[in-house]
Amino acid sequence: MALIPRRDQLPIPPKTAKVYNTVCQYCNVGCGYKVYVWPVGEQGGPKPNQNAFGLDLTQPQPPLAGQSYTETMHAVTVGKDGRQYHVVIVPAKDSPINRGNYSIRGGTNALTVWSLDRGTQDRLTYPLLRVGDQFQAITWQDALTLMALLIKGIRDRDGNDDNIAVKCYDHGGSGQGFEDNYGAGKLFFSALSVKHIAIHNRPAYNSEVWGSRERGVHELNYDYSDARLADTIVLWGANPYETATVFYAEHMLPNLQGATIPEKQQAYEKGEPAEPGRLIVIDPRKTSSYTVAEAVAKDRVMLLQPNLGTDYILANAIARVVWERGYYDMAYLQARTDMGLFEEYKKKSLKLDMPYGEFMAWAERITGVPRAQIEKAADWIAKPKAGGFKRRTLTIYEKGIIWNMKNYDQVAAIVQLAVLTHNIGRAGTGCGRQGGHQEGYVRPPAPTPGSIYRGGPPVNVDKFLTDGKGKFYWVIATDPYLSTPNAQVFRKRIHERTEKLTKALGAGGEPGTIRERAQKILDILYADPEALFLVVQDIYMTETARDAHLILPAAAWGEANDTSINCNSRLLRLYEKFMDPPGEAKPDWEIFKLVGLRIADLYRAEGKVKEAEKFEFGKNWKTDEDVFLAGAEEFSDNRVSEEDEAKLEAENYKGVTYKFLKEVGQQGIRTPVRRDPKTGKLVGTLRRYTHKFGTPDGKFKWYGTDDWEGYPAEVAKYLEGDKAKAYPFWVTTGRAQTIWQTAYHDRHLPEKAMALPLPYVEVNPEDARRLGLQSGDLVEVYNEEGNGTFLVYVTDAVKPGMLFLVMYHWRGTSNSLVSGYTDPKTTIPWYKGTRANLRKVAGAIPSVQQTASLLQQNKFD
């Protein structure tokens, strides 16, 4: 029997099929898709007038330019009416982002649809309550009552919400767009005042880019077209071939190949040279994004491999070259930036008191990047073109920077380099995140502080919990047992704490009613401070959910209407609902609403009307759009001129409706959306900060970065004495193109699970020879934080003495080895830097060797 069933033909959508617009549920790119749904038993024909595609399927589709439709783009689901329906999800030809292209992620969207004959049948379909040593199905009424009684009981006893901890998304994509985010914000920030809240992929409620935002630059400021128009693209700690595949293949590579020169000639000034683009990759690894580009344009691609944690020193060194060589426009700096703060930047970041030669030798020693490469990078980024025209450079950074040591300074140094060279606000320029997934943030003000310069940093919620604090932990649409830093320690402590409650609940017999259960739980929580009640709200049973006391089933992508913006253009579109959630699963916003209303009922029963009213925020929410429109009221008045767009929140969509989004379809509208003061029409923003920066006076705020202080104690301990020998490898981490995030869907899809059956470690050939390793071997990678078993890939992608571990695999996460260090200015962890050792594990797993590819993952010759 085949591991993956194959078919001779695919069902053709009939003319009567329902057609929906949507956007891929996965990465930051936001590729557009069309969805076709029709009952099983009906079939379209091959002629254009016989199928919903409107194509002549008797003829082959043109290569690359035709309509893609593969086995992974079809599934069968079951509706609430009990009927089976075909679901076909194909890339949209009218999407400006992907233009009919797709990645391995988007090309398998259909496989994630809930189905009775696939692994997705494992979806959570009704609330589950832990009774003794097993989970039992309960009604929503009982689940909501238990939640409400516990939350209210803790508030009543404490007089505050400080014993309630939350781990929740704060963005969009994967079914959590503006709608779900607003529901979460209203419950946790307006009704409750939860200070111990952490974002899905980090241990605090914080921005990964305060170093840019506090300068006046929101991290989403460029457009996808800028990747086509740039003279130079800088990928700094970003690997888009793996994690933003279509953005890279559809827009960056054509630039390197010279295919976008006609577009440049139209966008550039008269007489300005337009040439094929250049690419600078700055990463400790030789990533696939570099390797692919090198095959296309070897002479126009450069790789800089800084020592881990030293990127901000490298950014300052490039900026110093820019200063010394005069690659800047003083008139621009004086008009658009705070020149008083510029003196601090020159002194601390550029170190102008230090002679140039001495400075470059210092930077070379710290970063490990040769001076000649630093100077060449400065030329490619900022050296004026023939005729004196400014070079146009687009800098895109991602997890390699934002999850770096000293997060605040890393981000600040890079955005300051871009402003110094006037590479923000012009066509072909920009400096911002690649993004992890699509965004959709709209919430009331959070009761948490900002960076250290804005009352912070925010509290480390992981540490709060592992220190034995908190009584109620609500985990929503994330799996911290895999994704949090220092994950092995975190898993152990949360398990210990939840098990204390579980055992105490069973002593003397399990309570017979929900009210009795709630009372006994509260009594235990206050008798034993170590005990912890855990709620998990998700679409599958996750690693974290195995220790939960209550599990709430959520709706997924495609099962509700959602809105988000993509990261390369801030393009707002509607993800139309095209199927029902399975069983009793509900959209997150509705769960938040229902929990709030149940708490309100309890307060009203006690005559506490004003307190009850706080929790009735969702009483008028009947539809997804009701929540979307309510969220819009959090934004400021967007009736501003184009020159004042910087005053607006990056995701401001005030005035937009679902009707409007259905009309514009895949073209969407770019946020921040303005209502033009002259015409009253809604207008999108192509790129940001052409006229002003996002500060009260419109001027960019310079910042003097810290001096090099070495590594934090959590990592420095591995560099001294016997530990330096015991843990000889630097370890960095990252993602694989095949699986997404914690592989919540992918582990249930044989097409994905077979491709990456085990987590892997990249080992340099020199180290592999010395240790007697070859691709396919199993090794244990370990340090004092934790350990894991990984499949070996021998590749020169990593330098000798460095290992690369894939993140978040369900059979082993690299985060088990990551330290608990966080940037003291932001509480952002350093996921991508630690030390470890490895040892070969005896034997092998034959089934893995038979089915998994052991080729170098980024070798394309």
PDB file of N, CA and C in Angstrom, residues 615-655:
ATOM      1  N   PHE A 615     -17.593  42.944  31.028  1.00  0.00           N
ATOM      2  CA  PHE A 615     -17.429  41.640  30.382  1.00  0.00           C
ATOM      3  C   PHE A 615     -18.466  41.394  29.285  1.00  0.00           C
ATOM      4  N   GLU A 616     -19.319  42.370  29.043  1.00  0.00           N
ATOM      5  CA  GLU A 616     -20.339  42.210  28.002  1.00  0.00           C
ATOM      6  C   GLU A 616     -19.927  42.876  26.701  1.00  0.00           C
ATOM      7  N   PHE A 617     -18.600  42.995  26.496  1.00  0.00           N
ATOM      8  CA  PHE A 617     -18.076  43.677  25.311  1.00  0.00           C
ATOM      9  C   PHE A 617     -18.565  43.053  24.008  1.00  0.00           C
ATOM     10  N   GLY A 618     -18.844  41.768  24.010  1.00  0.00           N
ATOM     11  CA  GLY A 618     -19.218  41.094  22.768  1.00  0.00           C
ATOM     12  C   GLY A 618     -20.691  40.796  22.626  1.00  0.00           C
ATOM     13  N   LYS A 619     -21.526  41.414  23.466  1.00  0.00           N
ATOM     14  CA  LYS A 619     -22.943  41.021  23.455  1.00  0.00           C
ATOM     15  C   LYS A 619     -23.633  41.312  22.126  1.00  0.00           C
ATOM     16  N   ASN A 620     -23.115  42.283  21.357  1.00  0.00           N
ATOM     17  CA  ASN A 620     -23.723  42.608  20.061  1.00  0.00           C
ATOM     18  C   ASN A 620     -22.944  42.025  18.884  1.00  0.00           C
ATOM     19  N   TRP A 621     -21.950  41.193  19.159  1.00  0.00           N
ATOM     20  CA  TRP A 621     -21.190  40.569  18.083  1.00  0.00           C
ATOM     21  C   TRP A 621     -21.936  39.328  17.596  1.00  0.00           C
ATOM     22  N   LYS A 622     -22.507  39.426  16.421  1.00  0.00           N
ATOM     23  CA  LYS A 622     -23.212  38.275  15.840  1.00  0.00           C
ATOM     24  C   LYS A 622     -22.392  37.633  14.728  1.00  0.00           C
ATOM     25  N   THR A 623     -21.582  38.423  14.047  1.00  0.00           N
ATOM     26  CA  THR A 623     -20.832  37.939  12.888  1.00  0.00           C
ATOM     27  C   THR A 623     -19.361  38.324  13.012  1.00  0.00           C
ATOM     28  N   ASP A 624     -18.540  37.726  12.174  1.00  0.00           N
ATOM     29  CA  ASP A 624     -17.122  38.081  12.126  1.00  0.00           C
ATOM     30  C   ASP A 624     -16.953  39.569  11.812  1.00  0.00           C
ATOM     31  N   GLU A 625     -17.770  40.088  10.913  1.00  0.00           N
ATOM     32  CA  GLU A 625     -17.629  41.489  10.528  1.00  0.00           C
ATOM     33  C   GLU A 625     -17.980  42.427  11.683  1.00  0.00           C
ATOM     34  N   ASP A 626     -18.882  42.032  12.546  1.00  0.00           N
ATOM     35  CA  ASP A 626     -19.187  42.867  13.711  1.00  0.00           C
ATOM     36  C   ASP A 626     -17.919  43.133  14.530  1.00  0.00           C
ATOM     37  N   VAL A 627     -17.109  42.109  14.683  1.00  0.00           N
ATOM     38  CA  VAL A 627     -15.872  42.246  15.454  1.00  0.00           C
ATOM     39  C   VAL A 627     -14.870  43.107  14.679  1.00  0.00           C
ATOM     40  N   PHE A 628     -14.775  42.877  13.385  1.00  0.00           N
ATOM     41  CA  PHE A 628     -13.869  43.647  12.526  1.00  0.00           C
ATOM     42  C   PHE A 628     -14.190  45.141  12.606  1.00  0.00           C
ATOM     43  N   LEU A 629     -15.461  45.483  12.526  1.00  0.00           N
ATOM     44  CA  LEU A 629     -15.857  46.893  12.550  1.00  0.00           C
ATOM     45  C   LEU A 629     -15.678  47.492  13.941  1.00  0.00           C
ATOM     46  N   ALA A 630     -15.922  46.694  14.980  1.00  0.00           N
ATOM     47  CA  ALA A 630     -15.701  47.189  16.342  1.00  0.00           C
ATOM     48  C   ALA A 630     -14.221  47.481  16.563  1.00  0.00           C
ATOM     49  N   GLY A 631     -13.362  46.632  16.034  1.00  0.00           N
ATOM     50  CA  GLY A 631     -11.928  46.842  16.175  1.00  0.00           C
ATOM     51  C   GLY A 631     -11.460  48.117  15.521  1.00  0.00           C
ATOM     52  N   ALA A 632     -12.082  48.494  14.424  1.00  0.00           N
ATOM     53  CA  ALA A 632     -11.680  49.708  13.700  1.00  0.00           C
ATOM     54  C   ALA A 632     -11.776  50.952  14.569  1.00  0.00           C
ATOM     55  N   GLU A 633     -12.668  50.924  15.557  1.00  0.00           N
ATOM     56  CA  GLU A 633     -12.840  52.093  16.418  1.00  0.00           C
ATOM     57  C   GLU A 633     -11.638  52.330  17.330  1.00  0.00           C
ATOM     58  N   GLU A 634     -10.745  51.351  17.443  1.00  0.00           N
ATOM     59  CA  GLU A 634      -9.523  51.543  18.236  1.00  0.00           C
ATOM     60  C   GLU A 634      -8.508  52.426  17.510  1.00  0.00           C
ATOM     61  N   PHE A 635      -8.647  52.539  16.192  1.00  0.00           N
ATOM     62  CA  PHE A 635      -7.677  53.306  15.418  1.00  0.00           C
ATOM     63  C   PHE A 635      -8.000  54.798  15.466  1.00  0.00           C
ATOM     64  N   SER A 636      -6.986  55.602  15.185  1.00  0.00           N
ATOM     65  CA  SER A 636      -7.167  57.054  15.163  1.00  0.00           C
ATOM     66  C   SER A 636      -7.874  57.484  13.886  1.00  0.00           C
ATOM     67  N   ASP A 637      -8.318  58.725  13.859  1.00  0.00           N
ATOM     68  CA  ASP A 637      -9.000  59.282  12.691  1.00  0.00           C
ATOM     69  C   ASP A 637      -8.042  59.252  11.498  1.00  0.00           C
ATOM     70  N   ASN A 638      -8.444  58.571  10.430  1.00  0.00           N
ATOM     71  CA  ASN A 638      -7.545  58.431   9.279  1.00  0.00           C
ATOM     72  C   ASN A 638      -7.846  59.409   8.151  1.00  0.00           C
ATOM     73  N   ARG A 639      -8.568  60.458   8.464  1.00  0.00           N
ATOM     74  CA  ARG A 639      -8.812  61.502   7.446  1.00  0.00           C
ATOM     75  C   ARG A 639      -7.606  62.455   7.463  1.00  0.00           C
ATOM     76  N   VAL A 640      -6.512  61.994   6.860  1.00  0.00           N
ATOM     77  CA  VAL A 640      -5.282  62.778   6.821  1.00  0.00           C
ATOM     78  C   VAL A 640      -4.736  62.789   5.399  1.00  0.00           C
ATOM     79  N   SER A 641      -3.854  63.743   5.144  1.00  0.00           N
ATOM     80  CA  SER A 641      -3.247  63.854   3.817  1.00  0.00           C
ATOM     81  C   SER A 641      -2.165  62.798   3.636  1.00  0.00           C
ATOM     82  N   GLU A 642      -1.747  62.624   2.399  1.00  0.00           N
ATOM     83  CA  GLU A 642      -0.670  61.679   2.106  1.00  0.00           C
ATOM     84  C   GLU A 642       0.597  62.042   2.873  1.00  0.00           C
ATOM     85  N   GLU A 643       0.869  63.327   3.018  1.00  0.00           N
ATOM     86  CA  GLU A 643       2.064  63.790   3.720  1.00  0.00           C
ATOM     87  C   GLU A 643       2.049  63.421   5.206  1.00  0.00           C
ATOM     88  N   ASP A 644       0.863  63.154   5.753  1.00  0.00           N
ATOM     89  CA  ASP A 644       0.737  62.852   7.179  1.00  0.00           C
ATOM     90  C   ASP A 644       0.448  61.379   7.453  1.00  0.00           C
ATOM     91  N   GLU A 645       0.686  60.509   6.467  1.00  0.00           N
ATOM     92  CA  GLU A 645       0.392  59.089   6.683  1.00  0.00           C
ATOM     93  C   GLU A 645       1.186  58.520   7.856  1.00  0.00           C
ATOM     94  N   ALA A 646       2.362  59.086   8.167  1.00  0.00           N
ATOM     95  CA  ALA A 646       3.197  58.559   9.253  1.00  0.00           C
ATOM     96  C   ALA A 646       2.527  58.689  10.619  1.00  0.00           C
ATOM     97  N   LYS A 647       1.503  59.549  10.721  1.00  0.00           N
ATOM     98  CA  LYS A 647       0.787  59.700  11.995  1.00  0.00           C
ATOM     99  C   LYS A 647      -0.105  58.508  12.292  1.00  0.00           C
ATOM    100  N   LEU A 648      -0.423  57.722  11.273  1.00  0.00           N
ATOM    101  CA  LEU A 648      -1.388  56.641  11.427  1.00  0.00           C
ATOM    102  C   LEU A 648      -0.735  55.351  11.900  1.00  0.00           C
ATOM    103  N   GLU A 649      -1.514  54.531  12.611  1.00  0.00           N
ATOM    104  CA  GLU A 649      -1.062  53.197  12.971  1.00  0.00           C
ATOM    105  C   GLU A 649      -0.843  52.384  11.695  1.00  0.00           C
ATOM    106  N   ALA A 650       0.148  51.528  11.706  1.00  0.00           N
ATOM    107  CA  ALA A 650       0.519  50.794  10.491  1.00  0.00           C
ATOM    108  C   ALA A 650      -0.629  49.952   9.950  1.00  0.00           C
ATOM    109  N   GLU A 651      -1.533  49.486  10.824  1.00  0.00           N
ATOM    110  CA  GLU A 651      -2.595  48.582  10.382  1.00  0.00           C
ATOM    111  C   GLU A 651      -3.965  49.250  10.391  1.00  0.00           C
ATOM    112  N   ASN A 652      -3.995  50.564  10.446  1.00  0.00           N
ATOM    113  CA  ASN A 652      -5.259  51.307  10.479  1.00  0.00           C
ATOM    114  C   ASN A 652      -6.102  50.977   9.240  1.00  0.00           C
ATOM    115  N   TYR A 653      -7.300  50.465   9.471  1.00  0.00           N
ATOM    116  CA  TYR A 653      -8.194  50.125   8.352  1.00  0.00           C
ATOM    117  C   TYR A 653      -9.552  50.809   8.520  1.00  0.00           C
ATOM    118  N   LYS A 654      -9.597  51.884   9.269  1.00  0.00           N
ATOM    119  CA  LYS A 654     -10.864  52.549   9.569  1.00  0.00           C
ATOM    120  C   LYS A 654     -11.613  52.881   8.280  1.00  0.00           C
ATOM    121  N   GLY A 655     -12.894  52.526   8.254  1.00  0.00           N
ATOM    122  CA  GLY A 655     -13.725  52.792   7.082  1.00  0.00           C
ATOM    123  C   GLY A 655     -13.860  51.617   6.135  1.00  0.00           C
TER     124      GLY A 655
END
